[in-house]
Amino acid sequence: ETGVTQSPTHLIKTRGQQVTLRCSSQSGHNTVSWYQQALGQGPQFIFQYYREEENGRGNFPPRFSGLQFPNYSSELNVNALELDDSALYLCASSFKQVNYGYTFGSGTRLTVV
Amino acid sequence: DAKTTQPNSMESNEEEPVHLPCNHSTISGTDYIHWYRQLPSQGPEYVIHGLTSNVNNRMASLAIAEDRKSSTLILHRATLRDAAVYYCILRDTETSGSRLTFGEGTQLTVNP
């Protein structure tokens, strides 16, 4: 079985720009979540998608948005980048059952300068 | 979300067992106990989960206290590749597809 793949692995953007991060879910998984991990901290939940609709959102502003496609791949879009958006962005996929574990990708390291 | 408390760091020697504790005194009856670990430069990796009974899999064992207010992740023979941050997380079965709320976790160091 394939795992979760994310692209790109690293990215440098300028404050105020927009960025799109991509994720391919593990085969058969129908739920995708995005997390932000600042250096030295645990991942923080951004939002989750199930059947192409947002199914839960963490404490992040509307400039963080996402999409889930019919093939269960996903995008995270961040508008008007701020310096504090510099972090590791993680994608995780699962079945829509709480007693299943999530499979995480290795993440995209975003640096905003 | 119910909170968990873990030691900031622990140390072990290679090939010895490791017991990683987690306190979750406010756990509700519908919360599953999940453990993830994160190796350097990687995303978190699912380790094990349980509700009431002790659980075993190829990676680890999970011992859950009878009152469910604490649990222990057991690595039976630590290897250098087990050095990671270990997160204990509660997931509510009532909220299908619920988020993972990560704390600071326990940094496990394994000495050769």
mmCIF file of C-alpha atoms in Angstrom:
data_model
loop_
_atom_site.group_PDB
_atom_site.id
_atom_site.type_symbol
_atom_site.label_atom_id
_atom_site.label_comp_id
_atom_site.label_asym_id
_atom_site.label_seq_id
_atom_site.Cartn_x
_atom_site.Cartn_y
_atom_site.Cartn_z
ATOM 1 C CA GLU A 1 0.000 0.000 0.000
ATOM 2 C CA THR A 2 1.178 3.523 -0.709
ATOM 3 C CA GLY A 3 1.603 5.980 2.128
ATOM 4 C CA VAL A 4 0.770 9.673 2.280
ATOM 5 C CA THR A 5 2.869 11.830 -0.020
ATOM 6 C CA GLN A 6 3.226 15.597 0.223
ATOM 7 C CA SER A 7 4.680 18.132 -2.155
ATOM 8 C CA PRO A 8 6.788 20.128 -2.207
ATOM 9 C CA THR A 9 9.075 19.057 0.641
ATOM 10 C CA HIS A 10 10.456 22.555 1.158
ATOM 11 C CA LEU A 11 9.233 25.985 0.122
ATOM 12 C CA ILE A 12 10.295 29.572 0.675
ATOM 13 C CA LYS A 13 7.745 32.354 0.227
ATOM 14 C CA THR A 14 7.637 36.086 0.840
ATOM 15 C CA ARG A 15 5.291 37.699 3.347
ATOM 16 C CA GLY A 16 1.958 38.542 1.700
ATOM 17 C CA GLN A 17 2.200 35.839 -0.955
ATOM 18 C CA GLN A 18 -0.092 32.845 -1.335
ATOM 19 C CA VAL A 19 0.919 29.200 -1.189
ATOM 20 C CA THR A 20 -0.644 25.854 -2.138
ATOM 21 C CA LEU A 21 0.524 22.621 -0.555
ATOM 22 C CA ARG A 22 -0.503 19.238 -1.914
ATOM 23 C CA CYS A 23 -1.190 15.841 -0.425
ATOM 24 C CA SER A 24 -1.998 12.405 -1.817
ATOM 25 C CA SER A 25 -3.815 10.248 0.706
ATOM 26 C CA GLN A 26 -3.043 6.628 1.413
ATOM 27 C CA SER A 27 -4.933 4.333 -0.929
ATOM 28 C CA GLY A 28 -8.441 3.606 0.359
ATOM 29 C CA HIS A 29 -8.522 6.405 2.925
ATOM 30 C CA ASN A 30 -11.475 8.815 2.658
ATOM 31 C CA THR A 31 -10.587 11.430 5.268
ATOM 32 C CA VAL A 32 -7.737 13.930 5.153
ATOM 33 C CA SER A 33 -6.542 16.334 7.826
ATOM 34 C CA TRP A 34 -3.966 19.094 7.841
ATOM 35 C CA TYR A 35 -1.760 20.076 10.763
ATOM 36 C CA GLN A 36 0.723 22.878 11.410
ATOM 37 C CA GLN A 37 3.802 22.129 13.484
ATOM 38 C CA ALA A 38 5.977 24.964 14.704
ATOM 39 C CA LEU A 39 9.536 24.187 15.716
ATOM 40 C CA GLY A 40 9.711 22.361 19.048
ATOM 41 C CA GLN A 41 5.949 21.974 19.412
ATOM 42 C CA GLY A 42 3.356 19.301 18.744
ATOM 43 C CA PRO A 43 1.241 19.479 15.575
ATOM 44 C CA GLN A 44 -1.815 21.736 15.699
ATOM 45 C CA PHE A 45 -5.025 20.739 13.873
ATOM 46 C CA ILE A 46 -5.996 23.054 11.008
ATOM 47 C CA PHE A 47 -8.975 21.279 9.437
ATOM 48 C CA GLN A 48 -10.306 17.972 8.172
ATOM 49 C CA TYR A 49 -12.096 16.987 4.966
ATOM 50 C CA TYR A 50 -14.431 14.068 4.345
ATOM 51 C CA ARG A 51 -16.183 13.488 1.015
ATOM 52 C CA GLU A 52 -14.867 16.808 -0.275
ATOM 53 C CA GLU A 53 -16.420 18.852 2.533
ATOM 54 C CA GLU A 54 -14.812 20.442 5.575
ATOM 55 C CA ASN A 55 -15.602 18.255 8.559
ATOM 56 C CA GLY A 56 -13.990 20.134 11.429
ATOM 57 C CA ARG A 57 -11.720 23.118 11.853
ATOM 58 C CA GLY A 58 -9.165 24.197 14.406
ATOM 59 C CA ASN A 59 -8.337 27.703 15.588
ATOM 60 C CA PHE A 60 -6.970 29.017 12.295
ATOM 61 C CA PRO A 61 -8.114 32.109 10.369
ATOM 62 C CA PRO A 62 -10.090 31.916 7.102
ATOM 63 C CA ARG A 63 -6.978 32.634 5.047
ATOM 64 C CA PHE A 64 -6.213 28.962 5.648
ATOM 65 C CA SER A 65 -8.440 27.008 3.278
ATOM 66 C CA GLY A 66 -8.485 23.584 1.733
ATOM 67 C CA LEU A 67 -9.870 21.275 -0.886
ATOM 68 C CA GLN A 68 -10.376 17.536 -1.110
ATOM 69 C CA PHE A 69 -10.741 15.985 -4.551
ATOM 70 C CA PRO A 70 -12.777 12.913 -5.623
ATOM 71 C CA ASN A 71 -9.618 10.810 -5.618
ATOM 72 C CA TYR A 72 -9.105 11.862 -1.956
ATOM 73 C CA SER A 73 -6.063 13.987 -2.714
ATOM 74 C CA SER A 74 -6.066 17.357 -1.003
ATOM 75 C CA GLU A 75 -4.693 20.883 -1.035
ATOM 76 C CA LEU A 76 -3.965 23.394 1.694
ATOM 77 C CA ASN A 77 -4.030 27.020 0.604
ATOM 78 C CA VAL A 78 -2.717 29.871 2.707
ATOM 79 C CA ASN A 79 -3.295 33.469 1.606
ATOM 80 C CA ALA A 80 -1.534 36.627 2.755
ATOM 81 C CA LEU A 81 1.357 34.740 4.294
ATOM 82 C CA GLU A 82 2.740 35.985 7.594
ATOM 83 C CA LEU A 83 6.132 35.300 9.136
ATOM 84 C CA ASP A 84 4.439 33.178 11.845
ATOM 85 C CA ASP A 85 3.139 30.834 9.152
ATOM 86 C CA SER A 86 6.638 29.407 8.891
ATOM 87 C CA ALA A 87 6.233 25.802 10.025
ATOM 88 C CA LEU A 88 6.057 22.169 8.998
ATOM 89 C CA TYR A 89 2.684 21.405 7.413
ATOM 90 C CA LEU A 90 1.543 17.833 7.803
ATOM 91 C CA CYS A 91 -1.153 15.954 5.939
ATOM 92 C CA ALA A 92 -2.778 12.879 7.478
ATOM 93 C CA SER A 93 -5.296 10.438 6.027
ATOM 94 C CA SER A 94 -7.588 7.868 7.586
ATOM 95 C CA PHE A 95 -10.907 6.104 7.304
ATOM 96 C CA LYS A 96 -13.794 8.083 8.798
ATOM 97 C CA GLN A 97 -13.761 5.953 11.901
ATOM 98 C CA VAL A 98 -12.345 7.300 15.113
ATOM 99 C CA ASN A 99 -10.803 3.971 16.105
ATOM 100 C CA TYR A 100 -8.505 3.921 13.093
ATOM 101 C CA GLY A 101 -5.069 5.452 13.202
ATOM 102 C CA TYR A 102 -4.014 8.303 10.959
ATOM 103 C CA THR A 103 -1.225 7.941 8.414
ATOM 104 C CA PHE A 104 0.896 11.069 8.191
ATOM 105 C CA GLY A 105 3.073 12.344 5.399
ATOM 106 C CA SER A 106 6.568 13.681 6.010
ATOM 107 C CA GLY A 107 5.342 17.230 5.638
ATOM 108 C CA THR A 108 6.165 20.415 3.744
ATOM 109 C CA ARG A 109 8.588 22.799 5.424
ATOM 110 C CA LEU A 110 7.348 26.341 4.668
ATOM 111 C CA THR A 111 9.573 29.321 5.366
ATOM 112 C CA VAL A 112 8.094 32.806 5.067
ATOM 113 C CA VAL A 113 10.617 35.623 4.745
ATOM 114 C CA ASP B 1 -10.783 17.902 24.483
ATOM 115 C CA ALA B 2 -9.652 15.932 27.503
ATOM 116 C CA LYS B 3 -6.011 16.619 28.305
ATOM 117 C CA THR B 4 -3.083 14.296 28.807
ATOM 118 C CA THR B 5 0.067 14.791 30.893
ATOM 119 C CA GLN B 6 3.385 13.209 29.957
ATOM 120 C CA PRO B 7 6.950 13.652 31.210
ATOM 121 C CA ASN B 8 8.975 15.983 28.994
ATOM 122 C CA SER B 9 11.764 13.482 28.512
ATOM 123 C CA MET B 10 12.881 9.957 29.326
ATOM 124 C CA GLU B 11 16.038 7.997 28.753
ATOM 125 C CA SER B 12 16.598 4.301 28.142
ATOM 126 C CA ASN B 13 19.345 1.921 27.182
ATOM 127 C CA GLU B 14 19.295 -0.112 24.012
ATOM 128 C CA GLU B 15 17.610 -3.531 24.278
ATOM 129 C CA GLU B 16 15.980 -2.659 27.603
ATOM 130 C CA PRO B 17 12.209 -2.210 28.085
ATOM 131 C CA VAL B 18 10.785 1.310 28.178
ATOM 132 C CA HIS B 19 7.623 2.339 29.996
ATOM 133 C CA LEU B 20 6.230 5.686 28.854
ATOM 134 C CA PRO B 21 3.517 6.996 31.211
ATOM 135 C CA CYS B 22 0.518 9.168 30.419
ATOM 136 C CA ASN B 23 -2.010 10.656 32.825
ATOM 137 C CA HIS B 24 -5.514 11.492 31.602
ATOM 138 C CA SER B 25 -7.574 12.010 34.746
ATOM 139 C CA THR B 26 -10.424 13.780 32.898
ATOM 140 C CA ILE B 27 -10.922 11.001 30.345
ATOM 141 C CA SER B 28 -14.541 10.325 29.393
ATOM 142 C CA GLY B 29 -16.116 6.964 28.745
ATOM 143 C CA THR B 30 -16.096 7.491 24.997
ATOM 144 C CA ASP B 31 -12.427 8.498 24.683
ATOM 145 C CA TYR B 32 -9.984 6.138 23.015
ATOM 146 C CA ILE B 33 -6.335 6.381 24.078
ATOM 147 C CA HIS B 34 -4.027 6.743 21.074
ATOM 148 C CA TRP B 35 -0.246 6.841 20.922
ATOM 149 C CA TYR B 36 1.789 8.327 18.112
ATOM 150 C CA ARG B 37 5.498 8.897 17.788
ATOM 151 C CA GLN B 38 7.481 11.325 15.682
ATOM 152 C CA LEU B 39 10.986 10.546 14.554
ATOM 153 C CA PRO B 40 13.283 13.437 13.593
ATOM 154 C CA SER B 41 12.385 15.043 10.254
ATOM 155 C CA GLN B 42 9.301 12.847 9.808
ATOM 156 C CA GLY B 43 5.557 13.110 10.335
ATOM 157 C CA PRO B 44 3.939 11.416 13.328
ATOM 158 C CA GLU B 45 3.522 7.660 13.132
ATOM 159 C CA TYR B 46 0.602 5.731 14.632
ATOM 160 C CA VAL B 47 1.770 3.308 17.317
ATOM 161 C CA ILE B 48 -1.229 1.818 19.097
ATOM 162 C CA HIS B 49 -4.631 2.619 20.581
ATOM 163 C CA GLY B 50 -7.066 1.158 23.097
ATOM 164 C CA LEU B 51 -10.264 1.810 25.009
ATOM 165 C CA THR B 52 -10.349 -0.299 28.163
ATOM 166 C CA SER B 53 -8.343 -3.482 27.723
ATOM 167 C CA ASN B 54 -4.599 -3.810 27.328
ATOM 168 C CA VAL B 55 -3.503 -3.995 23.702
ATOM 169 C CA ASN B 56 -0.511 -5.491 21.933
ATOM 170 C CA ASN B 57 0.782 -5.072 18.404
ATOM 171 C CA ARG B 58 4.071 -5.565 16.603
ATOM 172 C CA MET B 59 5.364 -2.171 17.705
ATOM 173 C CA ALA B 60 4.366 -1.923 21.349
ATOM 174 C CA SER B 61 1.964 -2.757 24.161
ATOM 175 C CA LEU B 62 -0.533 -0.440 25.789
ATOM 176 C CA ALA B 63 -1.417 -0.958 29.427
ATOM 177 C CA ILE B 64 -4.539 0.906 30.570
ATOM 178 C CA ALA B 65 -5.318 1.419 34.243
ATOM 179 C CA GLU B 66 -8.566 -0.034 35.514
ATOM 180 C CA ASP B 67 -10.010 3.449 36.161
ATOM 181 C CA ARG B 68 -8.662 4.573 32.742
ATOM 182 C CA LYS B 69 -7.104 7.681 34.284
ATOM 183 C CA SER B 70 -3.644 6.650 33.189
ATOM 184 C CA SER B 71 -1.944 4.448 30.636
ATOM 185 C CA THR B 72 1.543 3.229 29.808
ATOM 186 C CA LEU B 73 3.116 2.611 26.430
ATOM 187 C CA ILE B 74 5.570 -0.261 26.651
ATOM 188 C CA LEU B 75 8.411 -0.793 24.204
ATOM 189 C CA HIS B 76 9.663 -4.257 25.048
ATOM 190 C CA ARG B 77 13.210 -3.876 23.725
ATOM 191 C CA ALA B 78 14.248 -0.349 22.847
ATOM 192 C CA THR B 79 16.392 0.193 19.778
ATOM 193 C CA LEU B 80 18.182 3.312 18.609
ATOM 194 C CA ARG B 81 15.429 3.724 15.993
ATOM 195 C CA ASP B 82 12.873 4.144 18.795
ATOM 196 C CA ALA B 83 14.359 7.514 19.734
ATOM 197 C CA ALA B 84 11.483 9.895 19.048
ATOM 198 C CA VAL B 85 8.862 12.145 20.598
ATOM 199 C CA TYR B 86 5.957 10.023 21.870
ATOM 200 C CA TYR B 87 2.491 11.565 22.045
ATOM 201 C CA CYS B 88 -0.425 10.264 24.122
ATOM 202 C CA ILE B 89 -3.744 11.498 22.679
ATOM 203 C CA LEU B 90 -7.409 11.038 23.590
ATOM 204 C CA ARG B 91 -9.918 10.684 20.758
ATOM 205 C CA ASP B 92 -13.659 10.961 21.373
ATOM 206 C CA THR B 93 -15.687 8.193 19.775
ATOM 207 C CA GLU B 94 -18.751 10.426 19.812
ATOM 208 C CA THR B 95 -17.145 12.782 17.322
ATOM 209 C CA SER B 96 -16.522 10.702 14.247
ATOM 210 C CA GLY B 97 -13.430 11.717 12.372
ATOM 211 C CA SER B 98 -12.308 13.805 15.311
ATOM 212 C CA ARG B 99 -9.054 15.699 15.365
ATOM 213 C CA LEU B 100 -5.868 14.641 17.106
ATOM 214 C CA THR B 101 -4.949 17.100 19.853
ATOM 215 C CA PHE B 102 -1.201 16.811 20.356
ATOM 216 C CA GLY B 103 0.491 17.942 23.550
ATOM 217 C CA GLU B 104 4.234 18.371 23.960
ATOM 218 C CA GLY B 105 4.883 14.628 24.201
ATOM 219 C CA THR B 106 7.805 12.757 25.736
ATOM 220 C CA GLN B 107 11.211 12.935 24.097
ATOM 221 C CA LEU B 108 12.689 9.432 24.374
ATOM 222 C CA THR B 109 16.459 9.115 24.181
ATOM 223 C CA VAL B 110 17.900 5.626 23.662
ATOM 224 C CA ASN B 111 21.519 5.134 24.668
ATOM 225 C CA PRO B 112 23.676 2.538 22.885
#
